Structure formats: structure tokens, C-alpha cells
């Protein structure tokens, strides 16, 4: 691609020069800061103005006062310089093995508090400097904030949607996939744990006054609250619904619990997520006659390569860090059980 003269003129040095002049308030002060004589600095500004065919500084003032075009170049120049610094820092960090971005898909049943605590610990990392050639000059002291430089992207999924995000390549790590589906070429998985579900209704719901186990015939008379599977390509899952039962479908487990607290319907809810509502009497646990799926076995899984390539790809340091955290039983337990603001024991 051919560089235009105007683009050639917009070098980092030229942008930094305009920034220095505007910040110092005069050509003489900027020249001293840049280690140049004022005439050389004035010449460089004139060359930049001629290349852009604009006037950047108002010559009628003794001070270095920017024109409207100069103000625009200053604002955009600062943005470009910051972007260049960010790219340089990210390239240096990627050279150490840190991924540019890591996408984590987490089922809605997992603790958002724990996930954010893990993100906080990840951002607090101070990675080692990249290796350099023996003859290379030592790199300057980094002025970027601490952290590996990997962008984290969190996705909330439901049921098969968590698995779909991983197998379609939209996520690098999936937390809370159904344990019986976590098996595919190029993917590894480990058990995350189990989540208990309880059948619950609001205290003012008709079923709250029902004595003894509730029969299917009685359940059919009442609306169920269900969470929509977020999968778009895989077959969506339906759990603990009766054929012919009226259903209100909501987008998240939090919305399902809120709907049941309002008495809009009934259904099974994750006990850890609904624990406070049950404890405070906003929901009432009831027994149902027919055996339902009352425990969900979950796993976490990650991509190791492509199905067509038997050789594993090199595992990035960001993914490796998250997998190390998931090796901890305390972290796995917190992801499954901790849904209040109490201190956690995440390693």
C-alpha cells in the first residue's frame, strides 16, 4: 500500500512535537524540552503544515496558540500516540506467551462474585519481561499498568449455550458445561462439581399450601418458569418440564427466581442461588412426587487445538493461569456455592 505524503508527515515524532509545543505553551520552551534550537523546531512545524496543507499554530500570538485544525490534530494525535503505545505494550506482552484476548463462557448458575474476584486477581498479575537477544539493548522501564495485557471477555450462557460457545470457537474456556457433553476433539475437560436444585414457590402461590408431595396432575394446573437455553445451533435442553404445562420462559436464572418470588409460576431453582430467598421465606421448598433431576453435574472445558490437527496448540499463559485457579477445590466450590457478598476462600 502506497503511503500518501500527508500520511508520511504524521509520524509519532511529529505528533509528539505538536503535543509538546501545546503543552509547554511556546516554541522556545518546547525546543528546550526536545533538545532542539527554536529555529529547527519552527522549521519542522512549517514542514508539517506544508505537508498537511493547513495552519496549525496562530502566528499572530507570541504564545503557541493552536488553530482549530491544530486542536484537532492535537486531540487525534494524542489518541494515536496512546494507541501506538498500547500496541507496542501488547506486542511485547504477546511475545511472552500472553494471549491478546481470552473469552470465558460461564453458565448462569455460577457465582458472578467469584468470577469477578478471579478477574481482579488476573489483572493484578505482573508478568515477566519478554526474552531478548543477547546483543540487544535492555528495554526501557515499562510505564504501562501492571497486568498481562490480555483482554478478558466474559459471556453468560445457559444450558447447552455454554458448550456451544466453546465448540464453535466463540469461547476459549467454558465454565459450567453439562458433564455428560464435555467430550469433543480438540477439547479437554475436568469436573467442576455438582449443584443441587430444589422445587420452590412463593409463599402466596397456591402450591405453597399443598400438603405432602405434589403429583404431576397438580403441577400441570400451574405455570412453570423456565430459562431459555442460549444455544443457537445445538439442540436446546429442557429440564423438569411436563408435556402440556403452561410455561413462562425467561432469559436468566436470576429472572427465573425473581418470577417465582413474585408468584408467577413454579419450578426447580439452584439451591445456592436461591438460598437467601429460601432462608428469608421469599420462596418455599416443596416436595414433588415423581423423581426429577435435582442435581446437575457440571464441568469446565477448554480448547486445546483443532479437530483436524492432532497436535495440541501451545497453551497461552492467560488460559494456563485460569486453569491453575480451577485446579483449586476452594475456587471450584466458590464458583458453585458463593452467591452472597460474604468473603470467599478463593485461592
mmCIF file of C-alpha atoms in Angstrom:
data_model
loop_
_atom_site.group_PDB
_atom_site.id
_atom_site.type_symbol
_atom_site.label_atom_id
_atom_site.label_comp_id
_atom_site.label_asym_id
_atom_site.label_seq_id
_atom_site.Cartn_x
_atom_site.Cartn_y
_atom_site.Cartn_z
ATOM 1 C CA UNK A 1 0.000 0.000 0.000
ATOM 2 C CA UNK A 2 1.431 3.370 -1.083
ATOM 3 C CA UNK A 3 1.844 5.937 1.673
ATOM 4 C CA UNK A 4 0.445 9.390 0.848
ATOM 5 C CA UNK A 5 2.616 12.455 1.625
ATOM 6 C CA UNK A 6 0.144 13.525 4.306
ATOM 7 C CA UNK A 7 0.302 10.158 5.989
ATOM 8 C CA UNK A 8 4.089 10.204 5.777
ATOM 9 C CA UNK A 9 4.052 13.515 7.623
ATOM 10 C CA UNK A 10 2.056 12.140 10.565
ATOM 11 C CA UNK A 11 4.927 10.385 12.273
ATOM 12 C CA UNK A 12 4.972 9.700 16.021
ATOM 13 C CA UNK A 13 7.761 12.285 16.291
ATOM 14 C CA UNK A 14 5.636 14.945 14.554
ATOM 15 C CA UNK A 15 2.609 14.216 16.731
ATOM 16 C CA UNK A 16 4.734 14.287 19.874
ATOM 17 C CA UNK A 17 6.246 17.612 18.719
ATOM 18 C CA UNK A 18 2.804 19.240 18.392
ATOM 19 C CA UNK A 19 1.832 17.848 21.785
ATOM 20 C CA UNK A 20 4.995 19.247 23.406
ATOM 21 C CA UNK A 21 4.508 22.698 21.918
ATOM 22 C CA UNK A 22 0.870 22.836 23.000
ATOM 23 C CA UNK A 23 1.711 21.606 26.485
ATOM 24 C CA UNK A 24 4.695 23.898 27.080
ATOM 25 C CA UNK A 25 2.929 26.957 25.663
ATOM 26 C CA UNK A 26 5.767 28.269 23.459
ATOM 27 C CA UNK A 27 8.185 27.217 20.742
ATOM 28 C CA UNK A 28 11.168 28.206 22.877
ATOM 29 C CA UNK A 29 10.080 26.099 25.865
ATOM 30 C CA UNK A 30 9.241 23.153 23.601
ATOM 31 C CA UNK A 31 12.630 23.428 21.890
ATOM 32 C CA UNK A 32 14.404 23.273 25.233
ATOM 33 C CA UNK A 33 12.369 20.211 26.258
ATOM 34 C CA UNK A 34 13.040 18.468 22.936
ATOM 35 C CA UNK A 35 16.732 19.400 22.879
ATOM 36 C CA UNK A 36 16.445 21.469 19.685
ATOM 37 C CA UNK A 37 17.177 25.053 18.749
ATOM 38 C CA UNK A 38 13.978 27.121 18.235
ATOM 39 C CA UNK A 39 14.698 27.674 14.536
ATOM 40 C CA UNK A 40 14.921 23.908 13.893
ATOM 41 C CA UNK A 41 11.633 23.350 15.713
ATOM 42 C CA UNK A 42 9.946 26.149 13.758
ATOM 43 C CA UNK A 43 11.222 24.622 10.516
ATOM 44 C CA UNK A 44 9.817 21.198 11.464
ATOM 45 C CA UNK A 45 6.407 22.715 12.223
ATOM 46 C CA UNK A 46 6.386 24.542 8.879
ATOM 47 C CA UNK A 47 7.237 21.297 7.073
ATOM 48 C CA UNK A 48 4.371 19.528 8.840
ATOM 49 C CA UNK A 49 1.964 22.361 7.970
ATOM 50 C CA UNK A 50 3.017 22.296 4.313
ATOM 51 C CA UNK A 51 2.591 18.521 4.103
ATOM 52 C CA UNK A 52 -0.901 18.716 5.606
ATOM 53 C CA UNK A 53 -1.723 21.981 3.785
ATOM 54 C CA UNK A 54 -3.090 23.539 6.969
ATOM 55 C CA UNK A 55 -2.021 26.133 9.511
ATOM 56 C CA UNK A 56 -1.530 24.507 12.920
ATOM 57 C CA UNK A 57 -0.410 27.495 15.012
ATOM 58 C CA UNK A 58 -1.627 31.102 15.036
ATOM 59 C CA UNK A 59 1.494 33.169 14.302
ATOM 60 C CA UNK A 60 -0.185 36.404 15.423
ATOM 61 C CA UNK A 61 0.276 35.444 19.069
ATOM 62 C CA UNK A 62 3.541 35.348 20.968
ATOM 63 C CA UNK A 63 2.430 32.137 22.585
ATOM 64 C CA UNK A 64 1.993 28.841 20.709
ATOM 65 C CA UNK A 65 -1.750 29.063 20.182
ATOM 66 C CA UNK A 66 -3.299 26.260 18.160
ATOM 67 C CA UNK A 67 -5.739 26.869 15.319
ATOM 68 C CA UNK A 68 -8.908 24.769 15.030
ATOM 69 C CA UNK A 69 -7.031 22.402 12.736
ATOM 70 C CA UNK A 70 -4.161 22.275 15.218
ATOM 71 C CA UNK A 71 -6.552 21.472 18.080
ATOM 72 C CA UNK A 72 -7.988 18.599 16.056
ATOM 73 C CA UNK A 73 -4.512 17.263 15.273
ATOM 74 C CA UNK A 74 -3.572 17.549 18.967
ATOM 75 C CA UNK A 75 -6.604 15.574 20.127
ATOM 76 C CA UNK A 76 -6.313 12.891 17.457
ATOM 77 C CA UNK A 77 -2.533 12.814 17.750
ATOM 78 C CA UNK A 78 -2.675 12.118 21.460
ATOM 79 C CA UNK A 79 -5.175 9.340 20.792
ATOM 80 C CA UNK A 80 -2.926 7.838 18.102
ATOM 81 C CA UNK A 81 0.170 8.034 20.307
ATOM 82 C CA UNK A 82 -1.676 6.306 23.139
ATOM 83 C CA UNK A 83 -2.869 3.626 20.713
ATOM 84 C CA UNK A 84 0.696 3.126 19.433
ATOM 85 C CA UNK A 85 1.984 2.754 22.976
ATOM 86 C CA UNK A 86 -0.775 0.271 23.728
ATOM 87 C CA UNK A 87 0.035 -1.772 20.620
ATOM 88 C CA UNK A 88 3.741 -1.794 21.483
ATOM 89 C CA UNK A 89 2.998 -2.933 25.035
ATOM 90 C CA UNK A 90 0.599 -5.621 23.834
ATOM 91 C CA UNK A 91 3.051 -6.911 21.214
ATOM 92 C CA UNK A 92 5.752 -7.094 23.893
ATOM 93 C CA UNK A 93 3.405 -8.974 26.202
ATOM 94 C CA UNK A 94 2.199 -11.353 23.473
ATOM 95 C CA UNK A 95 5.863 -12.195 22.859
ATOM 96 C CA UNK A 96 5.907 -13.630 26.376
ATOM 97 C CA UNK A 97 3.041 -16.014 25.574
ATOM 98 C CA UNK A 98 0.066 -13.980 26.847
ATOM 99 C CA UNK A 99 -2.980 -14.127 24.589
ATOM 100 C CA UNK A 100 -4.378 -10.947 23.103
ATOM 101 C CA UNK A 101 -7.887 -11.917 24.259
ATOM 102 C CA UNK A 102 -9.370 -14.715 26.345
ATOM 103 C CA UNK A 103 -13.101 -15.364 26.147
ATOM 104 C CA UNK A 104 -14.736 -17.199 29.043
ATOM 105 C CA UNK A 105 -18.277 -18.545 28.740
ATOM 106 C CA UNK A 106 -19.872 -19.184 32.135
ATOM 107 C CA UNK A 107 -23.235 -20.765 32.842
ATOM 108 C CA UNK A 108 -25.651 -18.526 34.703
ATOM 109 C CA UNK A 109 -25.666 -20.918 37.657
ATOM 110 C CA UNK A 110 -22.118 -19.926 38.600
ATOM 111 C CA UNK A 111 -21.131 -17.222 41.072
ATOM 112 C CA UNK A 112 -20.554 -13.857 39.389
ATOM 113 C CA UNK A 113 -18.860 -12.612 42.552
ATOM 114 C CA UNK A 114 -16.235 -15.329 42.332
ATOM 115 C CA UNK A 115 -15.725 -14.753 38.607
ATOM 116 C CA UNK A 116 -15.070 -11.073 39.197
ATOM 117 C CA UNK A 117 -12.684 -11.863 42.047
ATOM 118 C CA UNK A 118 -10.755 -14.108 39.658
ATOM 119 C CA UNK A 119 -10.693 -11.305 37.081
ATOM 120 C CA UNK A 120 -9.367 -8.956 39.752
ATOM 121 C CA UNK A 121 -6.576 -11.377 40.652
ATOM 122 C CA UNK A 122 -5.757 -11.863 36.958
ATOM 123 C CA UNK A 123 -5.443 -8.137 36.299
ATOM 124 C CA UNK A 124 -3.152 -7.803 39.322
ATOM 125 C CA UNK A 125 -0.575 -10.102 37.739
ATOM 126 C CA UNK A 126 2.808 -8.620 36.875
ATOM 127 C CA UNK A 127 4.199 -10.734 34.016
ATOM 128 C CA UNK A 128 7.882 -11.348 33.478
ATOM 129 C CA UNK A 129 9.599 -9.229 30.784
ATOM 130 C CA UNK A 130 9.898 -10.803 27.321
ATOM 131 C CA UNK A 131 13.141 -12.561 26.367
ATOM 132 C CA UNK A 132 15.584 -10.505 24.328
ATOM 133 C CA UNK A 133 18.590 -11.167 22.156
ATOM 134 C CA UNK A 134 21.946 -11.189 23.934
ATOM 135 C CA UNK A 135 23.193 -8.238 21.846
ATOM 136 C CA UNK A 136 20.024 -6.178 22.228
ATOM 137 C CA UNK A 137 19.919 -3.133 24.428
ATOM 138 C CA UNK A 138 17.958 -3.517 27.643
ATOM 139 C CA UNK A 139 14.305 -2.444 27.228
ATOM 140 C CA UNK A 140 13.164 0.772 28.913
ATOM 141 C CA UNK A 141 11.268 0.576 32.138
ATOM 142 C CA UNK A 142 7.608 -0.113 31.246
ATOM 143 C CA UNK A 143 5.210 2.675 32.089
ATOM 144 C CA UNK A 144 2.108 0.583 31.372
ATOM 145 C CA UNK A 145 -0.043 -0.540 34.291
ATOM 146 C CA UNK A 146 0.551 -3.927 35.850
ATOM 147 C CA UNK A 147 -1.179 -6.865 34.232
ATOM 148 C CA UNK A 148 -0.607 -9.344 31.443
ATOM 149 C CA UNK A 149 -2.346 -7.197 28.826
ATOM 150 C CA UNK A 150 -4.802 -9.949 27.864
ATOM 151 C CA UNK A 151 -8.307 -8.673 27.301
ATOM 152 C CA UNK A 152 -10.853 -10.749 29.176
ATOM 153 C CA UNK A 153 -14.317 -11.238 27.721
ATOM 154 C CA UNK A 154 -16.980 -12.837 29.902
ATOM 155 C CA UNK A 155 -20.119 -14.381 28.414
ATOM 156 C CA UNK A 156 -23.155 -15.594 30.327
ATOM 157 C CA UNK A 157 -24.748 -18.658 28.789
ATOM 158 C CA UNK A 158 -27.496 -21.090 29.759
ATOM 159 C CA UNK A 159 -27.552 -24.916 29.489
ATOM 160 C CA UNK A 160 -26.232 -26.026 26.062
ATOM 161 C CA UNK A 161 -25.238 -22.472 25.164
ATOM 162 C CA UNK A 162 -22.119 -22.718 27.320
ATOM 163 C CA UNK A 163 -20.938 -25.811 25.475
ATOM 164 C CA UNK A 164 -21.890 -24.346 22.099
ATOM 165 C CA UNK A 165 -19.776 -21.236 22.730
ATOM 166 C CA UNK A 166 -16.739 -23.466 23.232
ATOM 167 C CA UNK A 167 -17.205 -25.923 20.355
ATOM 168 C CA UNK A 168 -17.949 -23.135 17.862
ATOM 169 C CA UNK A 169 -14.786 -21.283 18.847
ATOM 170 C CA UNK A 170 -16.589 -18.307 20.368
ATOM 171 C CA UNK A 171 -15.028 -19.073 23.767
ATOM 172 C CA UNK A 172 -11.633 -20.381 24.868
ATOM 173 C CA UNK A 173 -12.792 -21.593 28.282
ATOM 174 C CA UNK A 174 -16.264 -22.774 29.272
ATOM 175 C CA UNK A 175 -17.361 -22.968 32.901
ATOM 176 C CA UNK A 176 -20.403 -24.979 33.904
ATOM 177 C CA UNK A 177 -20.944 -27.175 30.860
ATOM 178 C CA UNK A 178 -23.088 -30.293 31.428
ATOM 179 C CA UNK A 179 -20.632 -33.004 32.464
ATOM 180 C CA UNK A 180 -22.112 -35.581 30.095
ATOM 181 C CA UNK A 181 -21.492 -33.403 26.998
ATOM 182 C CA UNK A 182 -17.927 -32.276 27.757
ATOM 183 C CA UNK A 183 -16.277 -34.527 25.178
ATOM 184 C CA UNK A 184 -15.156 -33.458 21.709
ATOM 185 C CA UNK A 185 -11.970 -33.493 19.592
ATOM 186 C CA UNK A 186 -9.627 -30.636 20.451
ATOM 187 C CA UNK A 187 -11.298 -30.046 23.822
ATOM 188 C CA UNK A 188 -10.282 -31.106 27.312
ATOM 189 C CA UNK A 189 -12.499 -31.013 30.384
ATOM 190 C CA UNK A 190 -12.393 -31.509 34.129
ATOM 191 C CA UNK A 191 -15.185 -31.931 36.704
ATOM 192 C CA UNK A 192 -16.352 -28.687 38.269
ATOM 193 C CA UNK A 193 -18.805 -30.115 40.792
ATOM 194 C CA UNK A 194 -22.491 -30.593 41.444
ATOM 195 C CA UNK A 195 -25.307 -28.120 42.038
ATOM 196 C CA UNK A 196 -28.421 -29.134 43.955
ATOM 197 C CA UNK A 197 -31.848 -27.951 42.727
ATOM 198 C CA UNK A 198 -34.988 -27.561 44.823
ATOM 199 C CA UNK A 199 -38.611 -27.162 43.754
ATOM 200 C CA UNK A 200 -39.774 -23.813 45.105
ATOM 201 C CA UNK A 201 -42.739 -21.466 45.006
ATOM 202 C CA UNK A 202 -43.608 -18.131 46.556
ATOM 203 C CA UNK A 203 -45.372 -18.318 49.941
ATOM 204 C CA UNK A 204 -48.526 -16.841 48.355
ATOM 205 C CA UNK A 205 -48.511 -19.358 45.457
ATOM 206 C CA UNK A 206 -51.350 -21.952 45.637
ATOM 207 C CA UNK A 207 -48.828 -24.818 45.742
ATOM 208 C CA UNK A 208 -47.292 -23.406 48.933
ATOM 209 C CA UNK A 209 -50.357 -24.645 50.834
ATOM 210 C CA UNK A 210 -50.270 -28.111 49.264
ATOM 211 C CA UNK A 211 -49.799 -30.854 51.838
ATOM 212 C CA UNK A 212 -47.431 -33.702 51.006
ATOM 213 C CA UNK A 213 -45.598 -34.445 47.747
ATOM 214 C CA UNK A 214 -47.088 -32.730 44.707
ATOM 215 C CA UNK A 215 -48.394 -35.003 41.938
ATOM 216 C CA UNK A 216 -47.843 -34.334 38.225
ATOM 217 C CA UNK A 217 -51.561 -33.785 37.704
ATOM 218 C CA UNK A 218 -51.462 -30.954 40.225
ATOM 219 C CA UNK A 219 -48.306 -29.448 38.693
ATOM 220 C CA UNK A 220 -49.984 -29.334 35.275
ATOM 221 C CA UNK A 221 -52.544 -26.905 36.679
ATOM 222 C CA UNK A 222 -49.829 -24.364 37.420
ATOM 223 C CA UNK A 223 -47.491 -22.350 35.238
ATOM 224 C CA UNK A 224 -43.806 -23.335 35.196
ATOM 225 C CA UNK A 225 -40.948 -20.826 34.959
ATOM 226 C CA UNK A 226 -38.170 -21.927 32.615
ATOM 227 C CA UNK A 227 -34.871 -20.402 31.492
ATOM 228 C CA UNK A 228 -34.303 -20.296 27.740
ATOM 229 C CA UNK A 229 -31.336 -22.310 26.538
ATOM 230 C CA UNK A 230 -28.914 -19.810 24.953
ATOM 231 C CA UNK A 231 -27.744 -22.330 22.314
ATOM 232 C CA UNK A 232 -28.427 -21.155 18.755
ATOM 233 C CA UNK A 233 -27.160 -24.149 16.785
ATOM 234 C CA UNK A 234 -27.197 -27.105 19.160
ATOM 235 C CA UNK A 235 -30.480 -28.642 20.258
ATOM 236 C CA UNK A 236 -31.796 -26.667 23.248
ATOM 237 C CA UNK A 237 -32.272 -28.510 26.517
ATOM 238 C CA UNK A 238 -35.480 -28.585 28.525
ATOM 239 C CA UNK A 239 -35.279 -29.783 32.108
ATOM 240 C CA UNK A 240 -38.048 -30.739 34.559
ATOM 241 C CA UNK A 241 -40.960 -29.554 32.397
ATOM 242 C CA UNK A 242 -44.159 -31.564 31.927
ATOM 243 C CA UNK A 243 -45.747 -32.011 28.456
ATOM 244 C CA UNK A 244 -48.657 -29.628 28.061
ATOM 245 C CA UNK A 245 -47.698 -27.449 31.049
ATOM 246 C CA UNK A 246 -48.047 -23.672 30.694
ATOM 247 C CA UNK A 247 -44.556 -22.134 30.657
ATOM 248 C CA UNK A 248 -43.200 -18.635 31.169
ATOM 249 C CA UNK A 249 -39.728 -18.543 29.593
ATOM 250 C CA UNK A 250 -37.208 -16.028 30.940
ATOM 251 C CA UNK A 251 -33.626 -15.215 29.844
ATOM 252 C CA UNK A 252 -31.680 -15.955 33.043
ATOM 253 C CA UNK A 253 -31.714 -17.850 36.320
ATOM 254 C CA UNK A 254 -31.919 -14.562 38.213
ATOM 255 C CA UNK A 255 -35.069 -13.673 36.245
ATOM 256 C CA UNK A 256 -36.489 -17.151 36.912
ATOM 257 C CA UNK A 257 -36.003 -16.797 40.658
ATOM 258 C CA UNK A 258 -37.495 -13.301 40.637
ATOM 259 C CA UNK A 259 -40.515 -14.551 38.685
ATOM 260 C CA UNK A 260 -41.055 -17.333 41.204
ATOM 261 C CA UNK A 261 -40.656 -14.919 44.127
ATOM 262 C CA UNK A 262 -43.473 -12.874 42.547
ATOM 263 C CA UNK A 263 -45.660 -15.959 42.335
ATOM 264 C CA UNK A 264 -45.748 -16.014 38.538
ATOM 265 C CA UNK A 265 -45.056 -19.740 38.463
ATOM 266 C CA UNK A 266 -43.184 -22.667 39.964
ATOM 267 C CA UNK A 267 -40.121 -24.737 39.182
ATOM 268 C CA UNK A 268 -36.750 -26.040 40.227
ATOM 269 C CA UNK A 269 -34.089 -23.490 41.152
ATOM 270 C CA UNK A 270 -30.392 -23.894 42.079
ATOM 271 C CA UNK A 271 -30.273 -24.095 45.862
ATOM 272 C CA UNK A 272 -27.090 -21.961 46.222
ATOM 273 C CA UNK A 273 -28.543 -19.223 44.025
ATOM 274 C CA UNK A 274 -31.922 -19.247 45.818
ATOM 275 C CA UNK A 275 -30.521 -19.887 49.300
ATOM 276 C CA UNK A 276 -31.165 -16.401 50.685
ATOM 277 C CA UNK A 277 -34.720 -16.338 49.289
ATOM 278 C CA UNK A 278 -35.429 -19.705 50.903
ATOM 279 C CA UNK A 279 -33.876 -18.622 54.192
ATOM 280 C CA UNK A 280 -35.874 -15.400 54.315
ATOM 281 C CA UNK A 281 -39.147 -17.066 53.330
ATOM 282 C CA UNK A 282 -39.469 -15.398 49.934
ATOM 283 C CA UNK A 283 -39.519 -18.898 48.465
ATOM 284 C CA UNK A 284 -40.815 -22.127 49.960
ATOM 285 C CA UNK A 285 -39.282 -25.504 49.075
ATOM 286 C CA UNK A 286 -41.811 -28.222 48.239
ATOM 287 C CA UNK A 287 -41.515 -31.930 47.504
ATOM 288 C CA UNK A 288 -42.733 -33.388 44.216
ATOM 289 C CA UNK A 289 -43.899 -36.963 43.815
ATOM 290 C CA UNK A 290 -42.141 -38.021 40.627
ATOM 291 C CA UNK A 291 -38.369 -38.081 40.699
ATOM 292 C CA UNK A 292 -36.900 -35.092 38.868
ATOM 293 C CA UNK A 293 -33.356 -34.079 38.011
ATOM 294 C CA UNK A 294 -32.414 -32.476 41.327
ATOM 295 C CA UNK A 295 -28.637 -32.401 40.850
ATOM 296 C CA UNK A 296 -26.650 -31.016 37.927
ATOM 297 C CA UNK A 297 -23.163 -32.381 37.326
ATOM 298 C CA UNK A 298 -21.042 -29.658 35.774
ATOM 299 C CA UNK A 299 -17.592 -29.480 34.217
ATOM 300 C CA UNK A 300 -15.226 -26.878 32.829
ATOM 301 C CA UNK A 301 -13.647 -27.319 29.415
ATOM 302 C CA UNK A 302 -11.156 -25.549 27.184
ATOM 303 C CA UNK A 303 -9.855 -25.646 23.647
ATOM 304 C CA UNK A 304 -6.531 -27.391 23.067
ATOM 305 C CA UNK A 305 -6.382 -27.434 19.257
ATOM 306 C CA UNK A 306 -8.490 -28.116 16.202
ATOM 307 C CA UNK A 307 -10.188 -31.428 15.330
ATOM 308 C CA UNK A 308 -8.127 -31.669 12.130
ATOM 309 C CA UNK A 309 -4.865 -31.172 13.955
ATOM 310 C CA UNK A 310 -3.923 -33.947 16.360
ATOM 311 C CA UNK A 311 -1.021 -31.939 17.696
ATOM 312 C CA UNK A 312 -2.003 -29.698 20.572
ATOM 313 C CA UNK A 313 -1.552 -25.986 20.155
ATOM 314 C CA UNK A 314 0.636 -24.084 22.554
ATOM 315 C CA UNK A 315 -1.387 -23.174 25.616
ATOM 316 C CA UNK A 316 -1.417 -19.452 26.287
ATOM 317 C CA UNK A 317 -0.348 -18.124 29.658
ATOM 318 C CA UNK A 318 -3.707 -16.483 30.361
ATOM 319 C CA UNK A 319 -5.611 -19.738 29.845
ATOM 320 C CA UNK A 320 -2.967 -21.563 31.855
ATOM 321 C CA UNK A 321 -3.472 -19.135 34.748
ATOM 322 C CA UNK A 322 -7.243 -19.687 34.782
ATOM 323 C CA UNK A 323 -6.821 -23.461 34.644
ATOM 324 C CA UNK A 324 -4.416 -23.264 37.573
ATOM 325 C CA UNK A 325 -7.060 -21.415 39.597
ATOM 326 C CA UNK A 326 -9.636 -24.047 38.673
ATOM 327 C CA UNK A 327 -7.314 -26.757 39.998
ATOM 328 C CA UNK A 328 -8.174 -25.427 43.458
ATOM 329 C CA UNK A 329 -11.156 -27.168 45.143
ATOM 330 C CA UNK A 330 -11.864 -23.932 47.024
ATOM 331 C CA UNK A 331 -12.194 -22.000 43.752
ATOM 332 C CA UNK A 332 -14.487 -24.597 42.219
ATOM 333 C CA UNK A 333 -16.633 -24.669 45.354
ATOM 334 C CA UNK A 334 -16.861 -20.863 45.411
ATOM 335 C CA UNK A 335 -17.961 -20.797 41.764
ATOM 336 C CA UNK A 336 -20.780 -23.204 42.575
ATOM 337 C CA UNK A 337 -21.852 -22.026 46.004
ATOM 338 C CA UNK A 338 -20.916 -18.410 46.698
ATOM 339 C CA UNK A 339 -23.739 -16.095 45.669
ATOM 340 C CA UNK A 340 -23.706 -13.631 48.561
ATOM 341 C CA UNK A 341 -21.333 -10.822 49.464
ATOM 342 C CA UNK A 342 -19.584 -12.788 52.198
ATOM 343 C CA UNK A 343 -15.792 -13.182 51.945
ATOM 344 C CA UNK A 344 -14.730 -16.119 49.825
ATOM 345 C CA UNK A 345 -11.890 -18.560 50.194
ATOM 346 C CA UNK A 346 -10.825 -18.430 46.544
ATOM 347 C CA UNK A 347 -7.126 -19.151 46.261
#
